[in-house]
Short mmCIF file of C-alpha atoms and ligand atoms in Angstrom, two decimals:
data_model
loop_
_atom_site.label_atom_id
_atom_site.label_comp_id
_atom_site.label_asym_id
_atom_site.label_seq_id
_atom_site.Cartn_x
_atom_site.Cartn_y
_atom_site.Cartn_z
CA UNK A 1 -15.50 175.82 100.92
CA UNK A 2 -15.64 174.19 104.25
CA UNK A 3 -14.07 170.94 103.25
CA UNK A 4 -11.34 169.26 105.84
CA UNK A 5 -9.56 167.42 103.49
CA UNK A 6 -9.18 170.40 101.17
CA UNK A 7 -7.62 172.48 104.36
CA UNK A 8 -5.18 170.08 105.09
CA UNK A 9 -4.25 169.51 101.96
CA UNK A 10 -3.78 173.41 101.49
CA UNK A 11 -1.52 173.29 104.84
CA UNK A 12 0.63 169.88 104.12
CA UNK A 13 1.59 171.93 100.67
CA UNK A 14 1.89 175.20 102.41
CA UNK A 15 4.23 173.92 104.70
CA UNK A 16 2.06 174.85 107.68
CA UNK A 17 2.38 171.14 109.04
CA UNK A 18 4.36 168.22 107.87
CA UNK A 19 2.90 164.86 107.31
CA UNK A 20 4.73 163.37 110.42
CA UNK A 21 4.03 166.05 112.47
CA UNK A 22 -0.16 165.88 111.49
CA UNK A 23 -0.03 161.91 111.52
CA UNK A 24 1.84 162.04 115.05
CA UNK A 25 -0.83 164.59 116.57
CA UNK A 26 -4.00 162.73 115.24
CA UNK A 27 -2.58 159.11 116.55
CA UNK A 28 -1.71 160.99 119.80
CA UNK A 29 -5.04 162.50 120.75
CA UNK A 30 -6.80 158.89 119.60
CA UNK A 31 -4.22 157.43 122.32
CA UNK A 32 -5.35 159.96 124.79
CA UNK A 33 -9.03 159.75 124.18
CA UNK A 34 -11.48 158.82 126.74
CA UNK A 35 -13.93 158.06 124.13
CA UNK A 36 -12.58 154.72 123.33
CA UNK A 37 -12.68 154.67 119.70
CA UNK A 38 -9.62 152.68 118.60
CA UNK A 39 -9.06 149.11 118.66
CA UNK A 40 -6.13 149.49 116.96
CA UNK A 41 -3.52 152.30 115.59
CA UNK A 42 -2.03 151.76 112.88
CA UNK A 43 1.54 153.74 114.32
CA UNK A 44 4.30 151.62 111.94
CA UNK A 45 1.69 151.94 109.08
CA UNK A 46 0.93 155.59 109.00
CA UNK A 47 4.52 156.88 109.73
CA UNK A 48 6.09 155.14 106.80
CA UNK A 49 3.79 156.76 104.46
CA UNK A 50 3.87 160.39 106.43
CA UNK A 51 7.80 159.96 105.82
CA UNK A 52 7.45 159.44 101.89
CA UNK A 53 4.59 162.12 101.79
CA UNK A 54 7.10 164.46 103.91
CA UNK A 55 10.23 163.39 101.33
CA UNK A 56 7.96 164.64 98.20
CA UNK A 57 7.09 167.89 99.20
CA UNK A 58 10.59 168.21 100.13
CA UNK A 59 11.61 167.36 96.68
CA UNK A 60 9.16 170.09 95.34
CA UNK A 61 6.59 167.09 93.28
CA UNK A 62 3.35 167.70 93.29
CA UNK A 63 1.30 166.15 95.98
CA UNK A 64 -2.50 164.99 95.18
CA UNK A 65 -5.54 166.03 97.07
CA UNK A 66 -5.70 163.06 99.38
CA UNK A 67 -2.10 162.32 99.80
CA UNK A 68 -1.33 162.52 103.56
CA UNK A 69 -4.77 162.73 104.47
CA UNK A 70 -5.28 160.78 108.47
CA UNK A 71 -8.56 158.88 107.86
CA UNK A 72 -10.05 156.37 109.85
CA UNK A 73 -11.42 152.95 109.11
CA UNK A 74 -14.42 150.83 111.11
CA UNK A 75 -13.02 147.59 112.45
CA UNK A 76 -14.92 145.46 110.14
CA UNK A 77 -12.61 146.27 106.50
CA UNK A 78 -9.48 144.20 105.89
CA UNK A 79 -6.41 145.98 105.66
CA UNK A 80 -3.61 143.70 104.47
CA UNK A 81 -1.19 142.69 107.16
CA UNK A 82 -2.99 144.74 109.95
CA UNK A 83 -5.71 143.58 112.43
CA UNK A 84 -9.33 143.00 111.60
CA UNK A 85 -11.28 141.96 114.75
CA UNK A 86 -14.86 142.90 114.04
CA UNK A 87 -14.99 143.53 117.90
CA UNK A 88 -15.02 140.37 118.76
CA UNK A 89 -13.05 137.82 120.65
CA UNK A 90 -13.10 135.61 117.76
CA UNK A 91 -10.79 137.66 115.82
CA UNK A 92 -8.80 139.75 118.24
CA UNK A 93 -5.88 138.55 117.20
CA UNK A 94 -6.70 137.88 113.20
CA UNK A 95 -4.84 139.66 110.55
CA UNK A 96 -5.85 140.64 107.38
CA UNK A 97 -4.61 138.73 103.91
CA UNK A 98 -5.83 141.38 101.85
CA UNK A 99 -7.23 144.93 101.10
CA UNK A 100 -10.69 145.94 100.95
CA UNK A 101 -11.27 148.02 97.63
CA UNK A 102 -12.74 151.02 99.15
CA UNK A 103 -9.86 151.13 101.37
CA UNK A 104 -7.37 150.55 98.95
CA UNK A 105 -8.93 153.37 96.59
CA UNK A 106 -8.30 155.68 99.11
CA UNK A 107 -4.74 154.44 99.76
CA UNK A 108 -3.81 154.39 95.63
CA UNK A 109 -4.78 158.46 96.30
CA UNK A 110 -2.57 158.36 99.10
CA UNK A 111 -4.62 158.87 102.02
CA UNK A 112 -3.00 157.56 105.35
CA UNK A 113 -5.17 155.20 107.55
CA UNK A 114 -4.36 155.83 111.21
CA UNK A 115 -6.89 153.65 113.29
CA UNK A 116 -8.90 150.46 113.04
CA UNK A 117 -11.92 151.96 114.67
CA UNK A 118 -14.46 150.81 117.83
CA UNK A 119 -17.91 149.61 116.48
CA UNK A 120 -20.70 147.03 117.35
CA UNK A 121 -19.34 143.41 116.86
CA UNK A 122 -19.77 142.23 113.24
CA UNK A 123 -21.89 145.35 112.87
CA UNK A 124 -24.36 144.06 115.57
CA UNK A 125 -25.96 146.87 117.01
CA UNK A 126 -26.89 150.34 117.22
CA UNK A 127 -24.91 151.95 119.85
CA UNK A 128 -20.78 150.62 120.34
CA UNK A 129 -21.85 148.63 123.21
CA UNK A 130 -21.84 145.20 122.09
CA UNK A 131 -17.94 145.58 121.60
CA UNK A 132 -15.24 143.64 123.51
CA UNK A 133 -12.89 146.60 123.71
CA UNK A 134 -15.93 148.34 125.51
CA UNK A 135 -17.91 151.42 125.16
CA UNK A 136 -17.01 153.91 122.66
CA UNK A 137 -18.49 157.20 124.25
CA UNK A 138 -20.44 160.14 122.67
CA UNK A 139 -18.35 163.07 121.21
CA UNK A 140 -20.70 165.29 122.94
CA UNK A 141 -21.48 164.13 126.11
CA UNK A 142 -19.26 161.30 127.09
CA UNK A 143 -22.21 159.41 129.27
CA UNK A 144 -24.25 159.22 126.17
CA UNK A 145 -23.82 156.34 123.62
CA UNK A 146 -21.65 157.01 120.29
CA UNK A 147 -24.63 155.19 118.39
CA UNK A 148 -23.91 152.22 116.55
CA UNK A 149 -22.37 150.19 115.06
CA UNK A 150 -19.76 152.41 113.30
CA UNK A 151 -20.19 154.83 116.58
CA UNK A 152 -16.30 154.98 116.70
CA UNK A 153 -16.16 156.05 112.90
CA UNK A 154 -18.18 158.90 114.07
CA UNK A 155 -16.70 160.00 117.33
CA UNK A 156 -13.54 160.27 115.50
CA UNK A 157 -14.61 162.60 112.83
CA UNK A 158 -16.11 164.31 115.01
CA UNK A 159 -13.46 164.83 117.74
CA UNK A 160 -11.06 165.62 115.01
CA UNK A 161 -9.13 162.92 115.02
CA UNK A 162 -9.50 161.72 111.68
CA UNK A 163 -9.94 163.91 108.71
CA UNK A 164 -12.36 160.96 107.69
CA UNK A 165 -13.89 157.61 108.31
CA UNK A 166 -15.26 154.99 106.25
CA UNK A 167 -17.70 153.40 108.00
CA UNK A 168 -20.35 150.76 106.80
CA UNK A 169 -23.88 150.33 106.81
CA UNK A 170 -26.37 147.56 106.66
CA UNK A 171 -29.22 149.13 108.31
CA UNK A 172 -28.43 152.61 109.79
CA UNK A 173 -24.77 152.48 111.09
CA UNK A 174 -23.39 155.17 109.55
CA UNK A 175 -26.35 157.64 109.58
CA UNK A 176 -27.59 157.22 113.07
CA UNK A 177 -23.79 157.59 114.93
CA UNK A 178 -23.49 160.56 112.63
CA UNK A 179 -26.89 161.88 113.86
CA UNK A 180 -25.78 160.94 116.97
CA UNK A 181 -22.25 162.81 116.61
CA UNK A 182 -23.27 165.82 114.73
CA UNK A 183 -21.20 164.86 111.10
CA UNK A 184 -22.16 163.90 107.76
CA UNK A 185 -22.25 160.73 106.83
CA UNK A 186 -23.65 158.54 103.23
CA UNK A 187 -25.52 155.18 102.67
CA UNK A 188 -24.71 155.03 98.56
CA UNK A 189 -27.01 153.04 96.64
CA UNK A 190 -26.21 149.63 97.44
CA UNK A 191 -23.34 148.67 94.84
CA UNK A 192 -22.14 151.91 94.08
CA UNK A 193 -18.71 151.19 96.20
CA UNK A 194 -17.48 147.78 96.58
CA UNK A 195 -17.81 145.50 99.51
CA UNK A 196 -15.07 143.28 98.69
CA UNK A 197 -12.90 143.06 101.97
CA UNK A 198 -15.91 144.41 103.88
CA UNK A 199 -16.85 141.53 106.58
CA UNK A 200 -20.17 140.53 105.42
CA UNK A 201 -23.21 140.93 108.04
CA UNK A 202 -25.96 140.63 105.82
CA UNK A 203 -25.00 140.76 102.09
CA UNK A 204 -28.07 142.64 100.33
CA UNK A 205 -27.71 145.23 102.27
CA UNK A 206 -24.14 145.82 103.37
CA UNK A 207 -22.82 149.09 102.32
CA UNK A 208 -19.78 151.12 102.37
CA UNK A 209 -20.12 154.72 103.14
CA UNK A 210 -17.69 158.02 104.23
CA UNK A 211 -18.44 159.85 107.69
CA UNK A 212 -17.11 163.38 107.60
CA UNK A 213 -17.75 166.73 108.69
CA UNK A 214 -18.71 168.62 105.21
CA UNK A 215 -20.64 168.05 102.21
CA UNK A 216 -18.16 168.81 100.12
CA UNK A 217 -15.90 165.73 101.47
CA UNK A 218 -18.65 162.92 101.42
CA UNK A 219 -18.65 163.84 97.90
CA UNK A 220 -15.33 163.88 97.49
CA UNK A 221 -14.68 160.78 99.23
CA UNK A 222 -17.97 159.19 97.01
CA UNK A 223 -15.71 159.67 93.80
CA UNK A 224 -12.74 157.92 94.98
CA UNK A 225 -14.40 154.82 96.58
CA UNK A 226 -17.05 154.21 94.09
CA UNK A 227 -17.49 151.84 91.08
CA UNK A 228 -16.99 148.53 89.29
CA UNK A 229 -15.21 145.74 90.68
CA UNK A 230 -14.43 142.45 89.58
CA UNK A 231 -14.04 141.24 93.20
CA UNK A 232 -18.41 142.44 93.77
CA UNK A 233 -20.51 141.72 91.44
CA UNK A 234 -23.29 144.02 92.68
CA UNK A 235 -20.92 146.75 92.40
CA UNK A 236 -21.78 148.96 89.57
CA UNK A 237 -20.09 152.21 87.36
CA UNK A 238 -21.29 155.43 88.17
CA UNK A 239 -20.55 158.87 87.22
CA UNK A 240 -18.63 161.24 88.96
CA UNK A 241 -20.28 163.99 90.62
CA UNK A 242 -18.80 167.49 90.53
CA UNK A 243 -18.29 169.92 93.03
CA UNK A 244 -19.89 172.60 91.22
CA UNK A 245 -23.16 170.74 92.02
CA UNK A 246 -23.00 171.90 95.66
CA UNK A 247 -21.21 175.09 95.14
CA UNK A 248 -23.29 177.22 92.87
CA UNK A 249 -26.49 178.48 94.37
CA UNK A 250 -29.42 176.26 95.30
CA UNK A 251 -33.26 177.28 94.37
CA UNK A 252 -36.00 175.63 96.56
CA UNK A 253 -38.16 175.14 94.01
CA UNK A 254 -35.99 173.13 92.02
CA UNK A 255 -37.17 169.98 94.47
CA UNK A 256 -40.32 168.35 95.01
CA UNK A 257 -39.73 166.61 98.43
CA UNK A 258 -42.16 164.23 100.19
CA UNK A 259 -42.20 163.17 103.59
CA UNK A 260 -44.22 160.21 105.45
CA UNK A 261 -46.72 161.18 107.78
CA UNK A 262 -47.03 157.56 109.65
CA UNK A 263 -43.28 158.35 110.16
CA UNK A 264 -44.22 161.74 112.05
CA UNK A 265 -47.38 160.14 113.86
CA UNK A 266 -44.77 157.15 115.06
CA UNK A 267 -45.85 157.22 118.95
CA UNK A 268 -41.91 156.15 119.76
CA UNK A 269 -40.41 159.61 118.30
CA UNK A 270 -39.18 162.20 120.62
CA UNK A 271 -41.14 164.94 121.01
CA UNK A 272 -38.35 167.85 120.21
CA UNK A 273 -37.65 165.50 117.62
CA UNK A 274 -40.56 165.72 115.95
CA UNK A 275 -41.13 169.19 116.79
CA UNK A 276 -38.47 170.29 115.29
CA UNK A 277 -38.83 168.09 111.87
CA UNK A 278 -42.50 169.48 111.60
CA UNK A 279 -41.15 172.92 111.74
CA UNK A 280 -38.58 172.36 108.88
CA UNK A 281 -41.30 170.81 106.91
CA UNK A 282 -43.28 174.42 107.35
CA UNK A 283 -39.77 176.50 106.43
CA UNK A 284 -39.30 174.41 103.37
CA UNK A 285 -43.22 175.20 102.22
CA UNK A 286 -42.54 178.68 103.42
CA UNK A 287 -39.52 178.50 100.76
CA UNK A 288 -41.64 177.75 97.80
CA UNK A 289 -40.29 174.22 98.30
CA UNK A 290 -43.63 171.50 97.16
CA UNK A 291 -43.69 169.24 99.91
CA UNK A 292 -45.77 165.82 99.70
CA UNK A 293 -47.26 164.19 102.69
CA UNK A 294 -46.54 160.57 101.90
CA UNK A 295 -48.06 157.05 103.55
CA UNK A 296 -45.27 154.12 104.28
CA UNK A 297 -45.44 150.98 106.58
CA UNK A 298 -45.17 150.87 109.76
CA UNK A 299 -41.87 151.41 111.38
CA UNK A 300 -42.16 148.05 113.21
CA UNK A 301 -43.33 146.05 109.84
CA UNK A 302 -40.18 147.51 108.74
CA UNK A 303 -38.07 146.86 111.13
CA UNK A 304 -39.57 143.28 111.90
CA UNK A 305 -38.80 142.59 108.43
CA UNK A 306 -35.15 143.75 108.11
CA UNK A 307 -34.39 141.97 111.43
CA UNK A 308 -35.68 138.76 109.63
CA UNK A 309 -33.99 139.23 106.74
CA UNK A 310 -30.22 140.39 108.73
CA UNK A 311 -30.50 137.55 111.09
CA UNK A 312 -30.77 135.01 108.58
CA UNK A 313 -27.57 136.26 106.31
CA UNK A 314 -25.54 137.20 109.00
CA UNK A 315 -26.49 133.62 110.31
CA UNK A 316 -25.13 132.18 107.09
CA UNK A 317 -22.39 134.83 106.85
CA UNK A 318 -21.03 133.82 110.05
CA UNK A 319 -21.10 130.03 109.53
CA UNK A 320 -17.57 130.31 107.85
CA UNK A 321 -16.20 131.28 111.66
CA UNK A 322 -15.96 128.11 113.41
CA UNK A 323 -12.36 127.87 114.07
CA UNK A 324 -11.02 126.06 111.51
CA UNK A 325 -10.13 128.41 109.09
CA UNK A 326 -10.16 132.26 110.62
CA UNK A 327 -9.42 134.02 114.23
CA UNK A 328 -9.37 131.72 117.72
CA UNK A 329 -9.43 128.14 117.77
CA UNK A 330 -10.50 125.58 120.56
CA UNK A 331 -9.93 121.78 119.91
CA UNK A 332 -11.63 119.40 121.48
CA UNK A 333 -11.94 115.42 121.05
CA UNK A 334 -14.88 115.82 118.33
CA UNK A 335 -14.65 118.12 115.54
CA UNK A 336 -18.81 119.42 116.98
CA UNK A 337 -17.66 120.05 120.37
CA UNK A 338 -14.60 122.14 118.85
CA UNK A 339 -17.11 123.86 116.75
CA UNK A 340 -19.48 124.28 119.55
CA UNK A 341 -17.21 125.37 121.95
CA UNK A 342 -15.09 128.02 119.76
CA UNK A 343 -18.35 129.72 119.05
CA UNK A 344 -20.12 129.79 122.05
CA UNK A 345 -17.27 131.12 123.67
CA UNK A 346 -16.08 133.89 121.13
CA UNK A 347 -19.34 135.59 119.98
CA UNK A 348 -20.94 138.09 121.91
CA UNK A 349 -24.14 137.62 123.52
CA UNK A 350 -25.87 140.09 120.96
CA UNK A 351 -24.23 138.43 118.16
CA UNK A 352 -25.55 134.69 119.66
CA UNK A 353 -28.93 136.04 119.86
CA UNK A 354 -28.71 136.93 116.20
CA UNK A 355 -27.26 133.47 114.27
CA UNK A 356 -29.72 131.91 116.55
CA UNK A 357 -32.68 134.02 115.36
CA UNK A 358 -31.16 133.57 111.52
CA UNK A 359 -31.18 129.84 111.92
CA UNK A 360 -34.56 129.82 113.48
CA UNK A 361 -36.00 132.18 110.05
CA UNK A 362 -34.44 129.54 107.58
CA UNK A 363 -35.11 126.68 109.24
CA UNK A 364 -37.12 124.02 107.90
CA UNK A 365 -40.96 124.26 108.66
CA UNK A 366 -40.34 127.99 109.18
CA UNK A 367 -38.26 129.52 106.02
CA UNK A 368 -41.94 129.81 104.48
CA UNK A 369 -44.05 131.23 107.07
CA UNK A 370 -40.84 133.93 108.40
CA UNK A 371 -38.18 133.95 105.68
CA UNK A 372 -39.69 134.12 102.44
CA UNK A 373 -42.96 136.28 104.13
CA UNK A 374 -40.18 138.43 104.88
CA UNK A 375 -38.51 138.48 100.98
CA UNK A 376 -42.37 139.18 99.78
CA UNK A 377 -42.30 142.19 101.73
CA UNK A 378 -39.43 143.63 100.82
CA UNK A 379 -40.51 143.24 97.24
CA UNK A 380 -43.65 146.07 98.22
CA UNK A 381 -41.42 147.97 100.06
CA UNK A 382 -38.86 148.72 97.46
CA UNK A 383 -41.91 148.94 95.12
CA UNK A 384 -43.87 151.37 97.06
CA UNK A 385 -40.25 153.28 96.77
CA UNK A 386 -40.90 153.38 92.85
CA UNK A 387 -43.58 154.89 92.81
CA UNK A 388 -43.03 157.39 95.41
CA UNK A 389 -40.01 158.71 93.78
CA UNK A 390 -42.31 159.28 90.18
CA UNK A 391 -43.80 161.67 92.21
CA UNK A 392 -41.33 163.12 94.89
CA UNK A 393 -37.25 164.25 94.16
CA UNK A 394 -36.23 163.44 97.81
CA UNK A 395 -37.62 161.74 100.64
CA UNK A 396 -37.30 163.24 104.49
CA UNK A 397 -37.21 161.70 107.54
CA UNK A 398 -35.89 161.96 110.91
CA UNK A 399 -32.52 159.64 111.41
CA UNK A 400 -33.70 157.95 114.83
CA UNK A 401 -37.04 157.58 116.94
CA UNK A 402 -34.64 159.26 120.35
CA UNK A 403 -31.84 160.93 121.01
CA UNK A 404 -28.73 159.62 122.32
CA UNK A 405 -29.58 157.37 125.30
CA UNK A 406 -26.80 156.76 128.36
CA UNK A 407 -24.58 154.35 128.21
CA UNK A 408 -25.51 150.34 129.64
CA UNK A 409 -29.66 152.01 128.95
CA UNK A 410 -29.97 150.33 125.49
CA UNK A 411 -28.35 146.88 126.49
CA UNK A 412 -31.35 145.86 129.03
CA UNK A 413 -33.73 145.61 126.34
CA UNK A 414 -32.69 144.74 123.12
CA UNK A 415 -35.87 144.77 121.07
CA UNK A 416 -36.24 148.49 122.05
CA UNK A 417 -32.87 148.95 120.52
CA UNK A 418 -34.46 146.70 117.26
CA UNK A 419 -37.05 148.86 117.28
CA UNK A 420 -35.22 152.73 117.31
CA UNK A 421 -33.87 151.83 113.73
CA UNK A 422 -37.40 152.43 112.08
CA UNK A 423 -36.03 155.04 110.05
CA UNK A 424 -33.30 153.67 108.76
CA UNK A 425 -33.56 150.27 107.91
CA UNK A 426 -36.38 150.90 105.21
CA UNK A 427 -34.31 152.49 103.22
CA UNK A 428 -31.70 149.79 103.13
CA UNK A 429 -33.81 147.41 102.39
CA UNK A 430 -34.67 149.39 99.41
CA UNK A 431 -31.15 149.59 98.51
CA UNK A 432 -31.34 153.67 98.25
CA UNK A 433 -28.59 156.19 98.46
CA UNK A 434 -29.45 157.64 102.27
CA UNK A 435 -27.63 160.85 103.87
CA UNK A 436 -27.71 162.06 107.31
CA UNK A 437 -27.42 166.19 107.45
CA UNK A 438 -26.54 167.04 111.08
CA UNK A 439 -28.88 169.81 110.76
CA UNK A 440 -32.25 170.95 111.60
CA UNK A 441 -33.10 167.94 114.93
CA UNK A 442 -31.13 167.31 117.32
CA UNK A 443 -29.91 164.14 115.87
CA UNK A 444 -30.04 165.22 112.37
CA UNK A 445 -32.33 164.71 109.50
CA UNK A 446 -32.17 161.65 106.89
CA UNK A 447 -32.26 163.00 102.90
CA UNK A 448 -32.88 160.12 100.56
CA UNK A 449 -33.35 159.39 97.01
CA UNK A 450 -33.91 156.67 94.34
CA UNK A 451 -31.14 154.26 93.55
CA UNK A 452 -28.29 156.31 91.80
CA UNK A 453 -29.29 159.73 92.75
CA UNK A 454 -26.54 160.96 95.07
CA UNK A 455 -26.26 164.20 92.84
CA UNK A 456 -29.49 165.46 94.35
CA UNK A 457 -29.02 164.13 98.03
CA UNK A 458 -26.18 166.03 97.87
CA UNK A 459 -27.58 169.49 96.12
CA UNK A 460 -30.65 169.42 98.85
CA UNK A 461 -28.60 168.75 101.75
CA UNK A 462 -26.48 171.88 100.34
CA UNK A 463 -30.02 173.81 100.34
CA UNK A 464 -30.76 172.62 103.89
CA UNK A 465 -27.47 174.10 105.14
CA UNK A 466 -28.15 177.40 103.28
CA UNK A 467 -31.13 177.70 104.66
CA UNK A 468 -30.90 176.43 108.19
CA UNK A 469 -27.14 178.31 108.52
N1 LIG B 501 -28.70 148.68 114.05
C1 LIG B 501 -28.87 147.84 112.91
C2 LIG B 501 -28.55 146.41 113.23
O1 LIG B 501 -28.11 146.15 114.32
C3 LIG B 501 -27.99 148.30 111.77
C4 LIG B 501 -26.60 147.86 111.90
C5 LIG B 501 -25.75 148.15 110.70
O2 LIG B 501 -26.14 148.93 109.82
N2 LIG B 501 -24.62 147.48 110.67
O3 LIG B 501 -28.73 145.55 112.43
#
């Protein structure tokens, strides 16, 4: 079993470590990182709980699986009385009233947040470079980009200094810094875990999701986070999955498996890439896996279309932030100018670019011809998803068009950066449960399924790593 929470669990109860001693050492190599991936640590927070964690095993009680656990969170969930800043001036100094639910699932089993992690501002981006606290860096090669937005989330997990992050994803943000990075890390199906207390960027597509370095914690960390909640009502029940599902042994033939050959032809994929996915495709057939070459739109109708549809909620989304009733404030004689000045001063260029391409979608004498063009076509994309999964168990493809470009490359030109997320922003629009597998390409390969069918994301991604190990 390789997972990380399991291990320290095993040591916290074995006495190898105590809670103070693991939460001191995890909050002192994020203070002595040159990756830059903490806004904040949460010091006062995480010792008080160590100390009662400490104080039980003392006592001889039992201790549950997650209790003491260091995880991380990405700056964009609310953690009552601690800070919440997006990565943004607006709300450097904003604290939260409340608890996400995710976050306070994971707290009920006792896990101990440590850091309010580095990502893209308002989850604008897909490297950690449009962030005020600066660059977060690559876990691998520090000139290289952490991948974005929840690129600290990542680094972290990776580095070792969390056991876990949540991170969240609209359109890629968890699985293309874990591609990035070299972890696991899980879209659900949209409304499997709540996004109450998740900063909205664009609503029907916002997702919360775990980043960690085995299968057996995202599933883990899938059970504790995931169903019903009064607060969301997208949010759904699900069932639990078991562990036995990606512990007994895996048969290739149990999956039928399709992959989209447009995808593969895309003239903006890396050549290694590419490579290298082709060449899994042949092991899997040489497995007595069935694999199905499969026809999809065009990564740029897809990613024209989720940029439409992200601009225009985060556009809305962010209309609440004007300075009246969260983060900075600047007055001025008229109540516009004080609008006009709070915002144009406090939201990143990136982030600018994108309420002003949101209003421009919904705007009068365009909704029609950009907005609602856009709705119609997600309505073929999630039904070409139908009927591709009668046919196929899983869908492959590779997480990102590159790899890992240098740091200050990406933020010359941002529709290249618009454009790398071809792979993943399909899928969110369908609303599908998405994994990236570290494995197999240099920045990982992308396992999806239809809506509800984490069970077998997880069982093929278990296959992969029997196969590929
Ligand atoms: N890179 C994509 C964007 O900037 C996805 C971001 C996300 O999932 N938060 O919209």
């Amino acid at each position: 079993m390789s997972s990380e929470i399991v291990k320290v669990h095993e040591d916290l109860k074995a006495g190898k470590i105590s809670c103070v001693q693991l939460i001191q050492e995890r909050l002192k190599a994020l203070k002595n990182s040159s990756n830059n991936t903490a806004n904040y640590l949460l010091t006062e927070f995480a010792m008080e709980r160590a100390s009662k964690v400490d104080e039980k095993i003392k006592n001889g009680e039992e201790i549950g699986l997650f209790e003491g656990i260091p995880f991380g969170i990405k700056d964009v969930y609310l953690l009552q009385g601690q800070y919440a800043s997006a990565s943004s001036d607006f709300l450097r100094n904003y604290k939260s009233p409340y608890t996400a639910t995710a976050i306070q699932k994971l707290l009920d089993a006792g896990a101990i947040p440590i850091v309010k992690e580095n990502c893209d501002s308002f989850g604008h981006g897909s490297s950690t470079e449009n962030t005020v606290f600066g660059a977060s860096k690559n876990a691998l090669n520090e000139e290289l980009v952490a991948g974005g937005s929840s690129g600290g989330s990542a680094v972290n997990v990776a580095k070792g200094y969390t056991v876990f992050s949540i991170g969240g994803d609209t359109g890629g943000s968890i699985r293309q810094p874990a591609g990035y990075n070299k972890v696991y890390g899980l879209k659900p199906t949209y409304g499997r875990i709540s996004r109450y207390g998740l900063m909205a960027y664009a609503s029907s597509t916002d997702c919360v999701g775990p980043i960690s370095k085995s299968l057996e914690d995202i599933l883990l960390l899938l059970n504790v986070m995931s169903g019903k909640d009064y607060h969301d009502q997208t949010s759904f029940e699900s069932e639990q999955i078991s562990l036995g599902v990606i512990e007994k042994q895996i048969r290739g033939n149990e999956f039928k498996i399709g992959y989209y050959k447009n995808f593969i032809e895309n003239k903006a994929l890396d050549p290694e890439l590419k490579k290298d996915f082709i060449k899994f495709i042949e092991t899997l057939k040489s497995n007595g896996v069935e694999v199905k070459e499969l026809d999809f739109f065009d990564g740029n109708i897809l990613v024209s279309t989720y940029y439409m549809l992200a601009m225009a909620e985060t556009a809305s989304n962010l209309a609440r932030l004007d300075g009246t009733n969260y983060g900075v404030r600047h007055s001025s004689d008229s109540l516009k100018e004080g609008y006009a000045i709070t915002r144009s001063e406090n939201f990143t260029e990136e982030t600018k670019r994108r309420i002003v391409g949101g209003n421009q979608v919904l705007s009068h004498g365009h909704a029609e011809e950009i907005y609602l063009k856009a709705r119609t076509l997600r309505e073929q994309i999630k039904e070409q998803f139908d009927k591709e999964f009668t046919e196929v168990d899983i869908i492959l493809s590779p997480v990102s068009t590159g790899k890992p470009p240098k740091i200050g490359e990406t933020l010359k030109d941002p529709l290249a950066m618009y454009l790398s997320d071809a792979y993943t922003v399909g899928f969110s629009l369908g609303g599908l449960p998405t994994l990236t597998s570290p494995l197999v390409t240099e920045t990982g390969i992308q396992i999806t399924s239809a809506k509800g069918q984490e069970e077998k994301i997880l069982k093929f991604a278990k296959y992969i790593k029997d196969i590929v190990e």
